[in-house]
CSV table of N, CA and C in Angstrom, one decimal:
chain,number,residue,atom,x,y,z
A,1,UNK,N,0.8,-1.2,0.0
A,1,UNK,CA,0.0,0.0,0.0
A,1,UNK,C,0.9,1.2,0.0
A,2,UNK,N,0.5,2.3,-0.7
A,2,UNK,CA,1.4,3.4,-1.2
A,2,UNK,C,0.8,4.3,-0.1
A,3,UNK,N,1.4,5.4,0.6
A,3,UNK,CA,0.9,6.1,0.9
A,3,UNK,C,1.2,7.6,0.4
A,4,UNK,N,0.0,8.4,0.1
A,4,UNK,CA,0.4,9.5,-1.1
A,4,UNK,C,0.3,11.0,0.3
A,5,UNK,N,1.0,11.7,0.1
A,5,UNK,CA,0.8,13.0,0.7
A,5,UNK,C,0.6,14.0,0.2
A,6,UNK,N,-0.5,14.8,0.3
A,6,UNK,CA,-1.7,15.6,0.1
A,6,UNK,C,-0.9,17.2,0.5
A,7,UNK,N,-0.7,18.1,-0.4
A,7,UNK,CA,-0.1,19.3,0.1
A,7,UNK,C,0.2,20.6,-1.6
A,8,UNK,N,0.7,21.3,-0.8
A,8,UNK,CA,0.2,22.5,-1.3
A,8,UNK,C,1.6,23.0,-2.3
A,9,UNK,N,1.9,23.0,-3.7
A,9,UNK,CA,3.0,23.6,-3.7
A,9,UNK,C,2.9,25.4,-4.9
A,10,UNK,N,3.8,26.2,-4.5
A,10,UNK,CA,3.5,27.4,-4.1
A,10,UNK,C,4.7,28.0,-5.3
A,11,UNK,N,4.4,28.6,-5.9
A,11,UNK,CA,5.6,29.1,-7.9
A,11,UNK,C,4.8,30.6,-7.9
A,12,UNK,N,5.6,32.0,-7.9
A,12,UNK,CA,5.8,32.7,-8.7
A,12,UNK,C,5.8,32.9,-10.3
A,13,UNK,N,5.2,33.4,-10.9
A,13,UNK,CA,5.3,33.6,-12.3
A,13,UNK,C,6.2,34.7,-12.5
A,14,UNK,N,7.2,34.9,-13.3
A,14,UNK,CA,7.8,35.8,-13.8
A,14,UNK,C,8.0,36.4,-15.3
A,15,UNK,N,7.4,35.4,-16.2
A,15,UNK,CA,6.8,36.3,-17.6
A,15,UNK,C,6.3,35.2,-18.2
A,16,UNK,N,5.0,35.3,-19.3
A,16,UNK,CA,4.3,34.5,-20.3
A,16,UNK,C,4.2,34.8,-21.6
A,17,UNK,N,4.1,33.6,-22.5
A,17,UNK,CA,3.8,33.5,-23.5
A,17,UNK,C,3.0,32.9,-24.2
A,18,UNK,N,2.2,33.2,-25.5
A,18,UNK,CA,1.2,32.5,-25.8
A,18,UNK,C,1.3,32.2,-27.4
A,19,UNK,N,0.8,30.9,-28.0
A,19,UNK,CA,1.1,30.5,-29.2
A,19,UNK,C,-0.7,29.8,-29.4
A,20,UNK,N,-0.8,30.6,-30.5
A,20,UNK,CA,-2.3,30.3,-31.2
A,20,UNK,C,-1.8,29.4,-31.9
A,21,UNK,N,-3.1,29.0,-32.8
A,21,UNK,CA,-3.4,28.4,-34.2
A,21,UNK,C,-4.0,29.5,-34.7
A,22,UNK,N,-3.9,29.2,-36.1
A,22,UNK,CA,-4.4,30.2,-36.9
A,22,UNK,C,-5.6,30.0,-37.4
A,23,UNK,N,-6.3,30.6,-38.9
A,23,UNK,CA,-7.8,29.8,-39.1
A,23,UNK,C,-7.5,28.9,-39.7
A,24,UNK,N,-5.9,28.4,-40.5
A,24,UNK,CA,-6.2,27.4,-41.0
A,24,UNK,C,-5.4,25.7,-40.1
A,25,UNK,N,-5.7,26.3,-38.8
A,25,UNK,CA,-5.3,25.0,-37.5
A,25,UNK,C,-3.9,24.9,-37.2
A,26,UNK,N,-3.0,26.1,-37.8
A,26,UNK,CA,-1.3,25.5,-38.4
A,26,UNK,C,-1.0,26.4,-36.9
A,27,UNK,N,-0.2,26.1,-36.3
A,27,UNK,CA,0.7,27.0,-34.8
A,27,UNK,C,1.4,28.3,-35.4
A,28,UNK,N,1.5,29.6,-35.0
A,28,UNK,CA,1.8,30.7,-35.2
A,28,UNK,C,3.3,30.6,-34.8
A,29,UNK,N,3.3,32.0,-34.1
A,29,UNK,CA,4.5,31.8,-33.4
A,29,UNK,C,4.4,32.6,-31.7
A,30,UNK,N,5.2,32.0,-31.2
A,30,UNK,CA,5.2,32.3,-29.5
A,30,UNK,C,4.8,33.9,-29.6
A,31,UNK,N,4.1,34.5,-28.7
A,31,UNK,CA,4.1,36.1,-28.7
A,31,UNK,C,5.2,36.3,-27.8
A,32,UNK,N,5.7,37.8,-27.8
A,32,UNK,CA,6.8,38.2,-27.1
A,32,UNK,C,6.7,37.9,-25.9
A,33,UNK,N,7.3,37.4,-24.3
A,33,UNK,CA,7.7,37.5,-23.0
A,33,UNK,C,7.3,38.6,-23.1
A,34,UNK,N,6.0,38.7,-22.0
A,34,UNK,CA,5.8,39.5,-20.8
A,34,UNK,C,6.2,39.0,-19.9
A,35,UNK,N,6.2,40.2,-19.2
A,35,UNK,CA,7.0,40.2,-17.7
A,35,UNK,C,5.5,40.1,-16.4
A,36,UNK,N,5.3,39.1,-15.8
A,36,UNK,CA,4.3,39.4,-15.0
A,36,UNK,C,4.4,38.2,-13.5
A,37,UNK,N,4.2,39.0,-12.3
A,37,UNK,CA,4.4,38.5,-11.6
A,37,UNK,C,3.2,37.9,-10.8
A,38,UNK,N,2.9,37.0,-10.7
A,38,UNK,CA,1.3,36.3,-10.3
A,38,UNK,C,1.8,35.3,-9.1
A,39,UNK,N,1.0,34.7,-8.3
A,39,UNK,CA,1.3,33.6,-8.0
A,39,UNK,C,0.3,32.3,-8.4
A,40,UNK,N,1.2,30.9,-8.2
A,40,UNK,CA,0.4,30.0,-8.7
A,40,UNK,C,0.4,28.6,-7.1
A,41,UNK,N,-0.4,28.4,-7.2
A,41,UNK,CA,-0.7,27.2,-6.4
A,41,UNK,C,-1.2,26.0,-7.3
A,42,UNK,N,-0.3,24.8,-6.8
A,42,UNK,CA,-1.3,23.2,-7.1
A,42,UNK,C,-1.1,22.9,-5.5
A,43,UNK,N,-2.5,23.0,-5.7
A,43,UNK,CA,-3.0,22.0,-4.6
A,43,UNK,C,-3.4,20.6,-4.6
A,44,UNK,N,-2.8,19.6,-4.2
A,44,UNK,CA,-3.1,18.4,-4.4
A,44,UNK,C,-4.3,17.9,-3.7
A,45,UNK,N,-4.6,19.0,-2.7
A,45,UNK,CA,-5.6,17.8,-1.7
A,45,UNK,C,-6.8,18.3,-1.8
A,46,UNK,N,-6.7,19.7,-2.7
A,46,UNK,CA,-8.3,20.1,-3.1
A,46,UNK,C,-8.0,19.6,-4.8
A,47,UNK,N,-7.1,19.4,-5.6
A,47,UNK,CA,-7.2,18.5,-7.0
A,47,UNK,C,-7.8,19.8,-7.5
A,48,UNK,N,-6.5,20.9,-7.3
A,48,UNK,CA,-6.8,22.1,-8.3
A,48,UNK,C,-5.5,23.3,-8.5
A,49,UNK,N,-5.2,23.2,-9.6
A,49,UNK,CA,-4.1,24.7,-9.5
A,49,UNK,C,-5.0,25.8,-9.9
A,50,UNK,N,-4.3,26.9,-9.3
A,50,UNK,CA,-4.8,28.1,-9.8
A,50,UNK,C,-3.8,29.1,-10.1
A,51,UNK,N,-3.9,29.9,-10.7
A,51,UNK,CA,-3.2,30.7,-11.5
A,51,UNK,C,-3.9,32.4,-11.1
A,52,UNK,N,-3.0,33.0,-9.8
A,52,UNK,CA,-3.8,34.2,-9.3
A,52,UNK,C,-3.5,35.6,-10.2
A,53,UNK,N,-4.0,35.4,-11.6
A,53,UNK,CA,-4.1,36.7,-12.6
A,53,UNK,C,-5.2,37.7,-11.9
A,54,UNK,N,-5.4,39.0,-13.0
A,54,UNK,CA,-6.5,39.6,-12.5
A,54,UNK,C,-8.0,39.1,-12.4
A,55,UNK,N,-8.1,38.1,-14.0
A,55,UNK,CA,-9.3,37.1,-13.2
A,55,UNK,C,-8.5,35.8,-13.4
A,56,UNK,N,-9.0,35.3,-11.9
A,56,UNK,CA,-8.5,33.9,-11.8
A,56,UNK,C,-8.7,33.0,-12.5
A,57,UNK,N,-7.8,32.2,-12.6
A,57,UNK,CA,-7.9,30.9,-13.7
A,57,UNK,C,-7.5,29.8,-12.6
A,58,UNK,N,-8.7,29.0,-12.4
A,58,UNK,CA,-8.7,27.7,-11.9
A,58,UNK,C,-8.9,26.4,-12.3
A,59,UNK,N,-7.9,25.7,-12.2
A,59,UNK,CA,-8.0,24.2,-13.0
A,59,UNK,C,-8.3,23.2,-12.1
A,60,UNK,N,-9.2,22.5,-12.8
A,60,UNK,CA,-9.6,21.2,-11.8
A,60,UNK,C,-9.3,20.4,-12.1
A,61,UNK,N,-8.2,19.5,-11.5
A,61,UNK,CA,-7.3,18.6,-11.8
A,61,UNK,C,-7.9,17.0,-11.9
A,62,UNK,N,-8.6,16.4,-13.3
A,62,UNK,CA,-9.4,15.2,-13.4
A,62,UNK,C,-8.9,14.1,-13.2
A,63,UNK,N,-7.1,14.5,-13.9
A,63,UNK,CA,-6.3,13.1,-13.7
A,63,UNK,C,-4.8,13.6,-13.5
A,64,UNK,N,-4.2,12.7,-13.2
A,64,UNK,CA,-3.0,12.7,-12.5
A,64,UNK,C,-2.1,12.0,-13.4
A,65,UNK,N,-1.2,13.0,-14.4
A,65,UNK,CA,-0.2,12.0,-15.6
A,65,UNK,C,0.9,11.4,-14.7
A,66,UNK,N,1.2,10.2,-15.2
A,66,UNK,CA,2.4,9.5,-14.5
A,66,UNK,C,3.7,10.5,-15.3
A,67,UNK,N,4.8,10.9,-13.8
A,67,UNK,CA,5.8,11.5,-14.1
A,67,UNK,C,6.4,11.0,-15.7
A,68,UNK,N,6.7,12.3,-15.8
A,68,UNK,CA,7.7,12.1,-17.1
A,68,UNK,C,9.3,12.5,-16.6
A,69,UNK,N,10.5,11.3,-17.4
A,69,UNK,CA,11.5,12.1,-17.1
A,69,UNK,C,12.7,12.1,-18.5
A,70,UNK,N,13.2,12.5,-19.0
A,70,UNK,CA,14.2,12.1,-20.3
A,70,UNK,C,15.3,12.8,-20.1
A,71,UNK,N,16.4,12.8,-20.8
A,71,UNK,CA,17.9,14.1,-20.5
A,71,UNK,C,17.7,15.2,-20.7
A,72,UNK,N,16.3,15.7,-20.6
A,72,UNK,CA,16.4,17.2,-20.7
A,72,UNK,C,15.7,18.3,-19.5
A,73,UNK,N,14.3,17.4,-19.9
A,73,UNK,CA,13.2,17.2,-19.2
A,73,UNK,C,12.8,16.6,-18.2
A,74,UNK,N,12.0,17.1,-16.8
A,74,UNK,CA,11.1,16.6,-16.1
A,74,UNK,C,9.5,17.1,-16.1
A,75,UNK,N,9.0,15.9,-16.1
A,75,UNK,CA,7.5,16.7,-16.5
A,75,UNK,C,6.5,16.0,-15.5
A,76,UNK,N,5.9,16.9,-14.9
A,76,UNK,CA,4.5,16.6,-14.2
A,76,UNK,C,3.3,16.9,-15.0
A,77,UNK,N,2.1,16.3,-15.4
A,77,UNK,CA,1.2,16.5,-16.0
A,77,UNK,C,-0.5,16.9,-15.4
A,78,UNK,N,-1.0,17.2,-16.0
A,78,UNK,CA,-2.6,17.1,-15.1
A,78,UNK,C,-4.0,17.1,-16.4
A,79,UNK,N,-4.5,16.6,-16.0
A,79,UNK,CA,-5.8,16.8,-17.2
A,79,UNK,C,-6.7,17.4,-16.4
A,80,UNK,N,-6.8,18.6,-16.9
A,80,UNK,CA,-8.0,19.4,-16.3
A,80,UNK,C,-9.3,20.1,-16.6
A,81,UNK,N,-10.1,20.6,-16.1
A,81,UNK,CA,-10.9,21.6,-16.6
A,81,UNK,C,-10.8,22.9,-16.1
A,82,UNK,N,-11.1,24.1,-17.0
A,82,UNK,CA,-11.0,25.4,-16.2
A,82,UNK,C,-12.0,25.9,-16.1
A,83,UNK,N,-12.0,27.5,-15.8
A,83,UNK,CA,-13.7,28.2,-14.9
A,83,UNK,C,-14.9,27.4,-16.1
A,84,UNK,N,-14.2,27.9,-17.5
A,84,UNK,CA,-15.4,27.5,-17.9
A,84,UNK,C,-15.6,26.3,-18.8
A,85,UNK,N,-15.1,25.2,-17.9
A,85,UNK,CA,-15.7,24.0,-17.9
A,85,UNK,C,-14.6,23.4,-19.8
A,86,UNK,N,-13.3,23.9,-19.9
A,86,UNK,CA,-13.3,23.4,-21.1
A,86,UNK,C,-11.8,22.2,-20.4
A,87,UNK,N,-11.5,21.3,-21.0
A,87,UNK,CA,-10.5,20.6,-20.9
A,87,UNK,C,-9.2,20.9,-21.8
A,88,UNK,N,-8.3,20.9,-20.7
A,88,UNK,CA,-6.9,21.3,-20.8
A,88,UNK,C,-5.6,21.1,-20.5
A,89,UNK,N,-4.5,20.5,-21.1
A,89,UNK,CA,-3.7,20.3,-20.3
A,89,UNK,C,-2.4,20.6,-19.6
A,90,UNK,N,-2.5,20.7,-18.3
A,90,UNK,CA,-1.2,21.4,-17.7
A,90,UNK,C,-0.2,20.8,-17.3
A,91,UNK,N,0.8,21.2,-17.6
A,91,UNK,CA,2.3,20.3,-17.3
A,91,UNK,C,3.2,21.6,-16.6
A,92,UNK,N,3.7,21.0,-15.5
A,92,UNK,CA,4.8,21.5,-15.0
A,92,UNK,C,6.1,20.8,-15.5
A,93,UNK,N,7.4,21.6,-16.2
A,93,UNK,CA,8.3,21.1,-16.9
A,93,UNK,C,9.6,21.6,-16.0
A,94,UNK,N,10.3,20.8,-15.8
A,94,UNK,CA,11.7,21.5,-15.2
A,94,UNK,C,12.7,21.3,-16.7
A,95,UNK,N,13.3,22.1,-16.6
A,95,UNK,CA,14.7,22.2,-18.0
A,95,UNK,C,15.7,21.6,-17.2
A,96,UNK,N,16.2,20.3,-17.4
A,96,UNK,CA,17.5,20.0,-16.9
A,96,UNK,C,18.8,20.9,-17.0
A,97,UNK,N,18.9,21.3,-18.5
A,97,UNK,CA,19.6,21.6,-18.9
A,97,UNK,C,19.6,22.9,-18.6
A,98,UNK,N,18.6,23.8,-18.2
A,98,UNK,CA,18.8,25.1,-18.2
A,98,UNK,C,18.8,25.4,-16.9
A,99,UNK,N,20.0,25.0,-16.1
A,99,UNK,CA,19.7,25.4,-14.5
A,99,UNK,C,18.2,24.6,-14.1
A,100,UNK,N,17.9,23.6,-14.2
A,100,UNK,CA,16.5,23.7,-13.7
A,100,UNK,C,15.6,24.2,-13.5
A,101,UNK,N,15.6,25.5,-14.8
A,101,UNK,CA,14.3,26.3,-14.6
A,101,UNK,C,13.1,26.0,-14.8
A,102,UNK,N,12.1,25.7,-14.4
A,102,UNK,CA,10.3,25.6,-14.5
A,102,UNK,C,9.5,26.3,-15.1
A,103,UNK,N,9.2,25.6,-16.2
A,103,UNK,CA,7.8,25.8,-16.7
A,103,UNK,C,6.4,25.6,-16.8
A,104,UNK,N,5.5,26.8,-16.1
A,104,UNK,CA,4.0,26.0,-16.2
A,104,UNK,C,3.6,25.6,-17.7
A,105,UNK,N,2.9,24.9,-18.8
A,105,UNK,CA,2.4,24.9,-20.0
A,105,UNK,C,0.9,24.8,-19.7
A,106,UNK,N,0.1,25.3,-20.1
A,106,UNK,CA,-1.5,25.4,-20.2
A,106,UNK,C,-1.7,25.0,-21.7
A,107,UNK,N,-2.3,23.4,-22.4
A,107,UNK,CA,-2.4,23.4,-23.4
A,107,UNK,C,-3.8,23.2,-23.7
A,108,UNK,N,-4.3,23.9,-24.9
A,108,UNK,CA,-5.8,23.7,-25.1
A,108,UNK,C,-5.2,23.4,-26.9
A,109,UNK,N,-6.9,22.8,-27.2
A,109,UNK,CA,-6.6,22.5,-28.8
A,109,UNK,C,-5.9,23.5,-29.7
A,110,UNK,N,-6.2,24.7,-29.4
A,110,UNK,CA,-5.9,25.7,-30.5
A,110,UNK,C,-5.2,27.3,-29.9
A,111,UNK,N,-4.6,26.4,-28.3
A,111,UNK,CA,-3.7,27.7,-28.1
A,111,UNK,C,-2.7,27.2,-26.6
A,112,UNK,N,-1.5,27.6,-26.8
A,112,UNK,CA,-1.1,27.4,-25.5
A,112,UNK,C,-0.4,28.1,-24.6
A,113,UNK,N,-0.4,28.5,-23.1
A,113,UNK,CA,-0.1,29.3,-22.6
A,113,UNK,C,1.5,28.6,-22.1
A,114,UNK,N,2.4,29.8,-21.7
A,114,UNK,CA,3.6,29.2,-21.4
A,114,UNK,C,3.6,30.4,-20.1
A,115,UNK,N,4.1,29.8,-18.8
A,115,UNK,CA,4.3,30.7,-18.1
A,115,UNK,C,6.3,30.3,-17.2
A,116,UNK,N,6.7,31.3,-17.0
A,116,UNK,CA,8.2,30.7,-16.8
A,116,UNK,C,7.7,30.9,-14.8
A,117,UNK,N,8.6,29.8,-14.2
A,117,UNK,CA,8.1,30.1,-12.9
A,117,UNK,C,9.0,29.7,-11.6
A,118,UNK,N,8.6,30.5,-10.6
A,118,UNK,CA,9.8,29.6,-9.1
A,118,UNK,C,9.0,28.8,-8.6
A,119,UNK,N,9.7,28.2,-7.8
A,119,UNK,CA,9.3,27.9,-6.5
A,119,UNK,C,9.7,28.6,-5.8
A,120,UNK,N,8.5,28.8,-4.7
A,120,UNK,CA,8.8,29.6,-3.5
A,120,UNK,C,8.0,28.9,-2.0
């Protein structure tokens, strides 16, 4: 029997970026790094991140991806829904390679959000 522990972990945002599709479904390109400081919570034991922008963005965490790990990458995953009910996927990515820096990804069919982040 595994025993899982239930707890809160706590990332700063420090700039984002966002990559549409276009009308003919094809990926654009990344928009420029803003600089924006928000904080983000996953909470495991309410099975929700949130993303404290000026209006909140709340994910409701459906499933639980089994860790990813390769020589570059570490990746935590989540299948979610957000305020309004659409499904989405978020990964938390560490860069091995780049100092271990963290990325939130927010991916939806036809756009995805990139936020750079700490822990704190």
């Amino acid at each position: 029997m595994q025993q899982v522990q239930s707890q809160s972990y706590h990332f700063k945002t420090s700039g984002f970026s966002v990559l549409e599709k276009n009308e003919r479904g094809k990926w654009g390109e990344w928009s420029n790094l803003d600089l924006v400081n928000l904080s983000v919570v996953l909470d495991t034991n309410k099975h929700r991140i949130v993303v404290y922008s000026q209006e909140i963005q709340l994910y409701n965490i459906l499933d639980y991806i089994e860790r990813e790990e390769n020589d570059t990458d570490i990746v935590y995953s989540f299948m979610c829904k957000d305020n309004d009910g659409k499904e989405c996927k978020l990964s938390i990515i560490t860069r091995k390679k780049q100092d271990y820096r963290k990325q939130l990804y927010i991916n939806y069919d036809n756009r995805i959000i990139v936020y750079n982040i700490i822990t704190v």
